[in-house]
PDB file of C-alpha atoms in Angstrom:
ATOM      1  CA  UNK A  11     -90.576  19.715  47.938  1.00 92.00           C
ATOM      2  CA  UNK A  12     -91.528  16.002  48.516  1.00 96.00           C
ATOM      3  CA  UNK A  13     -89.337  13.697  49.941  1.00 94.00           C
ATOM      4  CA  UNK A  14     -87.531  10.064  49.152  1.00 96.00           C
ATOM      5  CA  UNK A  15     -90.711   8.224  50.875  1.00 94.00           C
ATOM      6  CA  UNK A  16     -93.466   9.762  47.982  1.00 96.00           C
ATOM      7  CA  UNK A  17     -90.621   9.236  45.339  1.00 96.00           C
ATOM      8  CA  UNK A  18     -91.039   5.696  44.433  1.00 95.00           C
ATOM      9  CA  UNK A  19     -94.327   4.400  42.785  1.00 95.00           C
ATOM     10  CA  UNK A  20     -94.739   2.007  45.634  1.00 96.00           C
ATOM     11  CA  UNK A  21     -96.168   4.896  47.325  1.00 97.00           C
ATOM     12  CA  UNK A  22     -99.482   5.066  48.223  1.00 97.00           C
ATOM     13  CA  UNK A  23    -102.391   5.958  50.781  1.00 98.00           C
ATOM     14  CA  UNK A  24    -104.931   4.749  51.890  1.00 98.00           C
ATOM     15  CA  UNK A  25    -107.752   6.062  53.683  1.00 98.00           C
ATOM     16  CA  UNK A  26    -111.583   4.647  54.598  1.00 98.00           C
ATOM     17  CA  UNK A  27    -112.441   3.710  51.051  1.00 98.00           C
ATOM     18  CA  UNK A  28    -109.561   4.495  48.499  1.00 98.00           C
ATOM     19  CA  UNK A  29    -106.173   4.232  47.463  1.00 98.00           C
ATOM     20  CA  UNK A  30    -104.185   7.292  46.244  1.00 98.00           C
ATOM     21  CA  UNK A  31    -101.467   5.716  44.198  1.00 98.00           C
ATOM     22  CA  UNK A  32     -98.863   7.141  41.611  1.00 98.00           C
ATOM     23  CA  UNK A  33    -100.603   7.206  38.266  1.00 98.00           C
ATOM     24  CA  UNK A  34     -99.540   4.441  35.733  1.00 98.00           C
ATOM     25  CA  UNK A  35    -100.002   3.669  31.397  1.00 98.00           C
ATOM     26  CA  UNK A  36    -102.769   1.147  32.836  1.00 98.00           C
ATOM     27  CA  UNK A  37    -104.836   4.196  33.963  1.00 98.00           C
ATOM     28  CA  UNK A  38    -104.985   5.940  30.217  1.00 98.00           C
ATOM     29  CA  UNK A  39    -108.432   4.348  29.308  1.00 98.00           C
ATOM     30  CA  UNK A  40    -109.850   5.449  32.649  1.00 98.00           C
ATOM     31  CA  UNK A  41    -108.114   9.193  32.408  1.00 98.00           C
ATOM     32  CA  UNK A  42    -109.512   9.717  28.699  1.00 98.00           C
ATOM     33  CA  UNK A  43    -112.922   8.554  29.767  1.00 98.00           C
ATOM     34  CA  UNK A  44    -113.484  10.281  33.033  1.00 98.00           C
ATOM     35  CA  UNK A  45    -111.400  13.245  32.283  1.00 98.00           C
ATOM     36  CA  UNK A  46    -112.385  13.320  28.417  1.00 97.00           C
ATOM     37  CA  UNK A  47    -116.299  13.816  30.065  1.00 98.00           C
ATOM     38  CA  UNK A  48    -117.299  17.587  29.120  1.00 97.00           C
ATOM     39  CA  UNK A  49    -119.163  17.895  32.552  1.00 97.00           C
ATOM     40  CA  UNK A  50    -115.703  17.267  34.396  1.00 98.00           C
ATOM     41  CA  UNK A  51    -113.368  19.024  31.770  1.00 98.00           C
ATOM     42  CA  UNK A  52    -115.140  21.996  31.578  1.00 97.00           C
ATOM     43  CA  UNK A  53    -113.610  22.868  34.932  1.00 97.00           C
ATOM     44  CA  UNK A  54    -110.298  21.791  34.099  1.00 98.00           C
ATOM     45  CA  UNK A  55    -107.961  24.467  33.029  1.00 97.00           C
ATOM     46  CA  UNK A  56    -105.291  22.128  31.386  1.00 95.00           C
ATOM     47  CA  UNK A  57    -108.010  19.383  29.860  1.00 97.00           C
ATOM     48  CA  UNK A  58    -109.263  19.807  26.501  1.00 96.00           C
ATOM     49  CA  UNK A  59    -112.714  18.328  25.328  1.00 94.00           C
ATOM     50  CA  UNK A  60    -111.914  15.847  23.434  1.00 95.00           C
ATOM     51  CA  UNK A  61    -109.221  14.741  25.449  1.00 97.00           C
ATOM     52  CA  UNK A  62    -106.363  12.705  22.954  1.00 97.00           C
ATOM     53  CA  UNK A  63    -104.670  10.185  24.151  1.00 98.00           C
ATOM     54  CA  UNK A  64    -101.643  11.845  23.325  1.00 98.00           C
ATOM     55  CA  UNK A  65    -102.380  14.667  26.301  1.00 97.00           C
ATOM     56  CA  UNK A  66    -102.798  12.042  28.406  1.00 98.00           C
ATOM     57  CA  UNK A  67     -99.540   9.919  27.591  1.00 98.00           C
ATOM     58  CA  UNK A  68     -97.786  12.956  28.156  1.00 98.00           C
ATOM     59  CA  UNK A  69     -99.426  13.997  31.485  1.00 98.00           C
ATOM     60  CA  UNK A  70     -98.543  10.409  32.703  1.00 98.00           C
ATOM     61  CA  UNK A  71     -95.025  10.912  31.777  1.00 98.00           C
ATOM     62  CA  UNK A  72     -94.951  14.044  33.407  1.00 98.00           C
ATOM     63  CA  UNK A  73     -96.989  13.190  36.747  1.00 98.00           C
ATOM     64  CA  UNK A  74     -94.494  10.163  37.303  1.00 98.00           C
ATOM     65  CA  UNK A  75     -91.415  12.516  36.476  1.00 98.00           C
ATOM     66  CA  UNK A  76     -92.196  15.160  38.711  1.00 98.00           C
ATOM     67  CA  UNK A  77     -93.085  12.639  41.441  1.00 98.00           C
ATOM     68  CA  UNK A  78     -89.635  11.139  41.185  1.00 98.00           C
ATOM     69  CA  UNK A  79     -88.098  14.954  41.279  1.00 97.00           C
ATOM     70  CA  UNK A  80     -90.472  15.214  44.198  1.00 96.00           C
ATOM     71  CA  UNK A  81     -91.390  18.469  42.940  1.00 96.00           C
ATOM     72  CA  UNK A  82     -95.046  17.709  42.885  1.00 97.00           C
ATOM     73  CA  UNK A  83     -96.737  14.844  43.869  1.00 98.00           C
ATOM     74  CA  UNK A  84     -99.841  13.394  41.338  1.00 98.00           C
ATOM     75  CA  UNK A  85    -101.835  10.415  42.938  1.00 98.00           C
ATOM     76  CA  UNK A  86    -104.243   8.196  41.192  1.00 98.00           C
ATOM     77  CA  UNK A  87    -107.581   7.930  43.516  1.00 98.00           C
ATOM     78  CA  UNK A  88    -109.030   3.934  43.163  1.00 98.00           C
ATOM     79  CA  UNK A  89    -111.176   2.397  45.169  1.00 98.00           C
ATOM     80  CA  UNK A  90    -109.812   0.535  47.853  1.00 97.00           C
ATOM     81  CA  UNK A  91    -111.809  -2.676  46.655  1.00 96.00           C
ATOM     82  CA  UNK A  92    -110.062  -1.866  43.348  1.00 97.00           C
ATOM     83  CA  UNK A  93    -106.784   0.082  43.248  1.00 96.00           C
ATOM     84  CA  UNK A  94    -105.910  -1.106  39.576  1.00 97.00           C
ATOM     85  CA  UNK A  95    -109.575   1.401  38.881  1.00 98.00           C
ATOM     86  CA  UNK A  96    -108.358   5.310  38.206  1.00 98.00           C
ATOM     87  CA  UNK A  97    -111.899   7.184  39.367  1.00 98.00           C
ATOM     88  CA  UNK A  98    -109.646  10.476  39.949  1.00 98.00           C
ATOM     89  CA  UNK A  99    -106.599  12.399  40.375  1.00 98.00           C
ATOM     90  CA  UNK A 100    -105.363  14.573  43.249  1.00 98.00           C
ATOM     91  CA  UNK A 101    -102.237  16.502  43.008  1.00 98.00           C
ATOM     92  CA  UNK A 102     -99.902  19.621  44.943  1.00 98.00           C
ATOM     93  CA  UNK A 103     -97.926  21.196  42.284  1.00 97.00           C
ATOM     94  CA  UNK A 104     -95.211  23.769  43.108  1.00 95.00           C
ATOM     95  CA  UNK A 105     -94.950  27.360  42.104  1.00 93.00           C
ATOM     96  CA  UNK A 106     -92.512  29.367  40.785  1.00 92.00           C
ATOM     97  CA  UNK A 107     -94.967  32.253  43.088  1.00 93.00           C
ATOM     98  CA  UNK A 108     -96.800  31.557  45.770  1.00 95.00           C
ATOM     99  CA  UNK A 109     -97.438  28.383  47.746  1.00 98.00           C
ATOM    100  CA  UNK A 110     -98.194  25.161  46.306  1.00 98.00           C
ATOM    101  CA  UNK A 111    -101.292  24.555  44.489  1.00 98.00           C
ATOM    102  CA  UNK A 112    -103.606  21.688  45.014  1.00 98.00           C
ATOM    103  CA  UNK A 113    -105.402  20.560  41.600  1.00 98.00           C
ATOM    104  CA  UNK A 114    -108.291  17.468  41.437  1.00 98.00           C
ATOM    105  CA  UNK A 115    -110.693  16.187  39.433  1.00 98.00           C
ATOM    106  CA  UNK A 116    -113.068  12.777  39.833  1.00 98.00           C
ATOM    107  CA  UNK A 117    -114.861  11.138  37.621  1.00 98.00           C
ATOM    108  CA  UNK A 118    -118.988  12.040  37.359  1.00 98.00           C
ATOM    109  CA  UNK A 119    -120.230   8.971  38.073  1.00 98.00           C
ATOM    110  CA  UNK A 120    -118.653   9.393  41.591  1.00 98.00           C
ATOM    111  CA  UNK A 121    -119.534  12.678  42.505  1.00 98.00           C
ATOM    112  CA  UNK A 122    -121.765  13.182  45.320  1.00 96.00           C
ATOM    113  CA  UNK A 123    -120.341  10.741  47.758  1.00 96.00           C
ATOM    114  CA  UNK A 124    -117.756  12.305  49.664  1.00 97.00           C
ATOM    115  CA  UNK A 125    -114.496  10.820  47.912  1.00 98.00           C
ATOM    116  CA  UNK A 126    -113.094  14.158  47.110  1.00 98.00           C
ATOM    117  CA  UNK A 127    -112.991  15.139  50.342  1.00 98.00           C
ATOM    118  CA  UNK A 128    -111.507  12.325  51.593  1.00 98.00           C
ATOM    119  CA  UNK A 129    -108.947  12.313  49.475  1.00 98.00           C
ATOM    120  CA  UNK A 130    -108.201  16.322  50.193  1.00 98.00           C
ATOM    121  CA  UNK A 131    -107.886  15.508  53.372  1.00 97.00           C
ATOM    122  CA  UNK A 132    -105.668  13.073  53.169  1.00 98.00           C
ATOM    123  CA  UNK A 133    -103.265  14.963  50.621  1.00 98.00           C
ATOM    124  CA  UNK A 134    -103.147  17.669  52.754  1.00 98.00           C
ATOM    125  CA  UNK A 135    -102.172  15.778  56.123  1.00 97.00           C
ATOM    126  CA  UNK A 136     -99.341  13.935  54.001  1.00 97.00           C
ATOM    127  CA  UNK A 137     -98.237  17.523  52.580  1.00 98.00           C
ATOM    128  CA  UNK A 138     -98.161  19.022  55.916  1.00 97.00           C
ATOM    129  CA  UNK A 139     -96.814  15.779  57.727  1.00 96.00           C
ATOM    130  CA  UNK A 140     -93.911  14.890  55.083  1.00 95.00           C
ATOM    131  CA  UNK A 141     -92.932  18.408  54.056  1.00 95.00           C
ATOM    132  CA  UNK A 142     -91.800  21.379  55.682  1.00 93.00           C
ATOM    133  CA  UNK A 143     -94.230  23.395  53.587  1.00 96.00           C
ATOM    134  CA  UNK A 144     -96.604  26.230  55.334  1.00 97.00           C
ATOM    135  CA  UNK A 145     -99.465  26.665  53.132  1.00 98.00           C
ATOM    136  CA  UNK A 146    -101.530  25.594  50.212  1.00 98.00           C
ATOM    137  CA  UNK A 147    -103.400  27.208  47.720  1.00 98.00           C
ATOM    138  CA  UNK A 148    -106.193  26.064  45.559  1.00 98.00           C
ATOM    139  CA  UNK A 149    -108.400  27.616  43.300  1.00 98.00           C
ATOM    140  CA  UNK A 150    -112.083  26.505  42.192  1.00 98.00           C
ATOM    141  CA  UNK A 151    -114.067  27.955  39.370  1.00 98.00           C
ATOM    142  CA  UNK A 152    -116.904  30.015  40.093  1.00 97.00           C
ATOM    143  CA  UNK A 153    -119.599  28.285  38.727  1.00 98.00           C
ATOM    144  CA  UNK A 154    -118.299  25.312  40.343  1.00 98.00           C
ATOM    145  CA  UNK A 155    -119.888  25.045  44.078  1.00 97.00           C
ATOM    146  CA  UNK A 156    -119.030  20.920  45.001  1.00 97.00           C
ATOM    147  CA  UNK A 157    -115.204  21.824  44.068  1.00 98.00           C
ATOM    148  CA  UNK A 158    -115.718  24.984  46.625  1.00 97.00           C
ATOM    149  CA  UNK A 159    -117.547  22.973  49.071  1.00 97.00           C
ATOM    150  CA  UNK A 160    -114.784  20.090  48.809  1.00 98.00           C
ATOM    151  CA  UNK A 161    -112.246  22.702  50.403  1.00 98.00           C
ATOM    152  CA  UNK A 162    -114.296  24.405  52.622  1.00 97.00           C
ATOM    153  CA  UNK A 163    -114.602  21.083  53.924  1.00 96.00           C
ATOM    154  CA  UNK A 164    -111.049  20.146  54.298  1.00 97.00           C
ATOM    155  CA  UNK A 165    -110.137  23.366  56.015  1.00 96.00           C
ATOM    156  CA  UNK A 166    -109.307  26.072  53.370  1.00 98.00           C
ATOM    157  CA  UNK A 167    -110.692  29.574  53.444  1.00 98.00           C
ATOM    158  CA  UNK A 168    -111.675  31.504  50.632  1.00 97.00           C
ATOM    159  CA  UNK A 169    -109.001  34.285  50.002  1.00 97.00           C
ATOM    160  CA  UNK A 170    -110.170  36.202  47.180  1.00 97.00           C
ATOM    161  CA  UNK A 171    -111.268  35.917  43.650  1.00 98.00           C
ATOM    162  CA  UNK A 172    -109.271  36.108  40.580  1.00 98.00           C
ATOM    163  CA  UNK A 173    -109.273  35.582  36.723  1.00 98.00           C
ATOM    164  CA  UNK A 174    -107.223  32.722  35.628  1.00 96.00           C
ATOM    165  CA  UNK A 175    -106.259  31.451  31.955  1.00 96.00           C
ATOM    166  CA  UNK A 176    -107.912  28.105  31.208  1.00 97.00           C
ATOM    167  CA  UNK A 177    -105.787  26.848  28.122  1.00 97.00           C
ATOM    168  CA  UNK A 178    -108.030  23.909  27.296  1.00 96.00           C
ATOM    169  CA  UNK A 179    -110.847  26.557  27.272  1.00 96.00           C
ATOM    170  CA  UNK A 180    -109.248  29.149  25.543  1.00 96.00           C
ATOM    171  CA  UNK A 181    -110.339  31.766  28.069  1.00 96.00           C
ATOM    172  CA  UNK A 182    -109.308  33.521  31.510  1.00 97.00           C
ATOM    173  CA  UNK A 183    -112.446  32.578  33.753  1.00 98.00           C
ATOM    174  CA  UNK A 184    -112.947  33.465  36.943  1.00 98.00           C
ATOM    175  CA  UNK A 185    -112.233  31.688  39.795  1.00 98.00           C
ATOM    176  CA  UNK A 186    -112.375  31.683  43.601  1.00 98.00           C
ATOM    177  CA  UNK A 187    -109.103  31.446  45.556  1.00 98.00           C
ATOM    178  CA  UNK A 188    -108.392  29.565  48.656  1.00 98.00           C
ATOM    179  CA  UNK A 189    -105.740  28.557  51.362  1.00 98.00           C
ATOM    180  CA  UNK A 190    -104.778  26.136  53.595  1.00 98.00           C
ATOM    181  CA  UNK A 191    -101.665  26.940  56.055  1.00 97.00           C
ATOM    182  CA  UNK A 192    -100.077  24.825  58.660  1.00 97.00           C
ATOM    183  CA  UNK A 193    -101.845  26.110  61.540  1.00 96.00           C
ATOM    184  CA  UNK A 194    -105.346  26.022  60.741  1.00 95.00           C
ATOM    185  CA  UNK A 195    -104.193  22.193  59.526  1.00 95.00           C
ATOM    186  CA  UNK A 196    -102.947  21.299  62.921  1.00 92.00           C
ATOM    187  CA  UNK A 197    -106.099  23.009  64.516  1.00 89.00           C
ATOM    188  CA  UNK A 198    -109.438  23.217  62.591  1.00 83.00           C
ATOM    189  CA  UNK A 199    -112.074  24.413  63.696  1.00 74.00           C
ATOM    190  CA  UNK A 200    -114.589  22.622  65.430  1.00 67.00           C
ATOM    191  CA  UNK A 201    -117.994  21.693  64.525  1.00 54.00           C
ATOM    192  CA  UNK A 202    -120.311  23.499  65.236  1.00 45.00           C
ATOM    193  CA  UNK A 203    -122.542  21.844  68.229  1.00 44.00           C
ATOM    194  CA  UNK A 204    -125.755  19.888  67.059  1.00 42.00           C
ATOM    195  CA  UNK A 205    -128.979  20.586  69.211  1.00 41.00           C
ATOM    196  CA  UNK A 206    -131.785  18.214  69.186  1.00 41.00           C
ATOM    197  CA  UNK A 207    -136.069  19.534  68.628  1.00 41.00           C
ATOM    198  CA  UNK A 208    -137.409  18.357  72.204  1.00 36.00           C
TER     199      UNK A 208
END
């Protein structure tokens, strides 16, 4: 799905304030802190609360094997002040149905600012400029607004709601369900026009 340029773990980008870098064994402290945080987990359908280190060795392994495959591509998000800092990940996944899937998470003491969406953004542009893929999906729990709002955002459109299994917490929940396709990438819509009180 990815090409040779996102296959080695020199690749990176970098946007107004951070660095979205392949994940490394330096960023397991940060992951099992950040991740391991029941307010951020508890939206996560693959991270348990606690979160052992042994989940996370192995979803290191597996982020920088798939990257290599370029079957998915799994970025670390770090400041750009201080990319060797995990605050985040960010990552498009394929499917055995349906289009890609986007997955993220960031770390609560970020939330609020507006990194998420700059790093959606910026996933998105390099999925639809580096691949010859047509559409993403992503999917945000319902009791989860910011993660909605973070792809409303960025583009996608709500397309439905489903029930989804959530291994890590042991439950199907439900979720919204939203896409992203070429064309409304290469033409968003525009803002809507800002009038001033005389």
């Amino acid at each position: 799905m990815f090409p040779d340029l996102t296959r080695d773990d020199v690749f990176r980008i970098e946007t107004r304030r951070l660095w979205l870098r392949w994940p490394t064994a330096k960023d397991r402290d940060a992951i099992l802190k950040l991740a391991g945080d029941p307010s951020v987990a508890a939206m996560l359908a693959r991270v348990p609360h606690p979160l052992p280190a042994p989940v996370v060795d192995a979803f290191l392994l597996q982020a920088r094997a798939q990257n290599t495959a370029g079957s998915a591509l799994t970025l670390a998000l770090a400041p750009r002040a201080a990319p060797g800092s995990l605050i985040g990940v960010i990552s498009i996944e394929g499917r055995t149905e349906g289009p890609p899937e986007l997955g993220y998470w960031l770390g609560q003491p970020y939330w609020g600012s507006g990194l998420m969406a700059e790093a959606v953004t910026a996933l998105c542009h390099a999925f639809f400029a580096y691949t010859g893929g047509m559409e993403l999906a992503a999917s945000a729990r319902t009791v989860n607004p910011a993660s909605r709002h973070v792809l409303e955002t960025c583009g996608f459109v709500q397309a439905g709601s489903a029930t989804r299994p959530f291994p890590a917490r042991g439950a199907d929940l439900p979720v919204d369900l939203f896409s992203l396709d070429r064309r409304r990438w290469q033409n968003p819509p525009s803002e809507p026009a800002m009038t001033r009180a005389a």
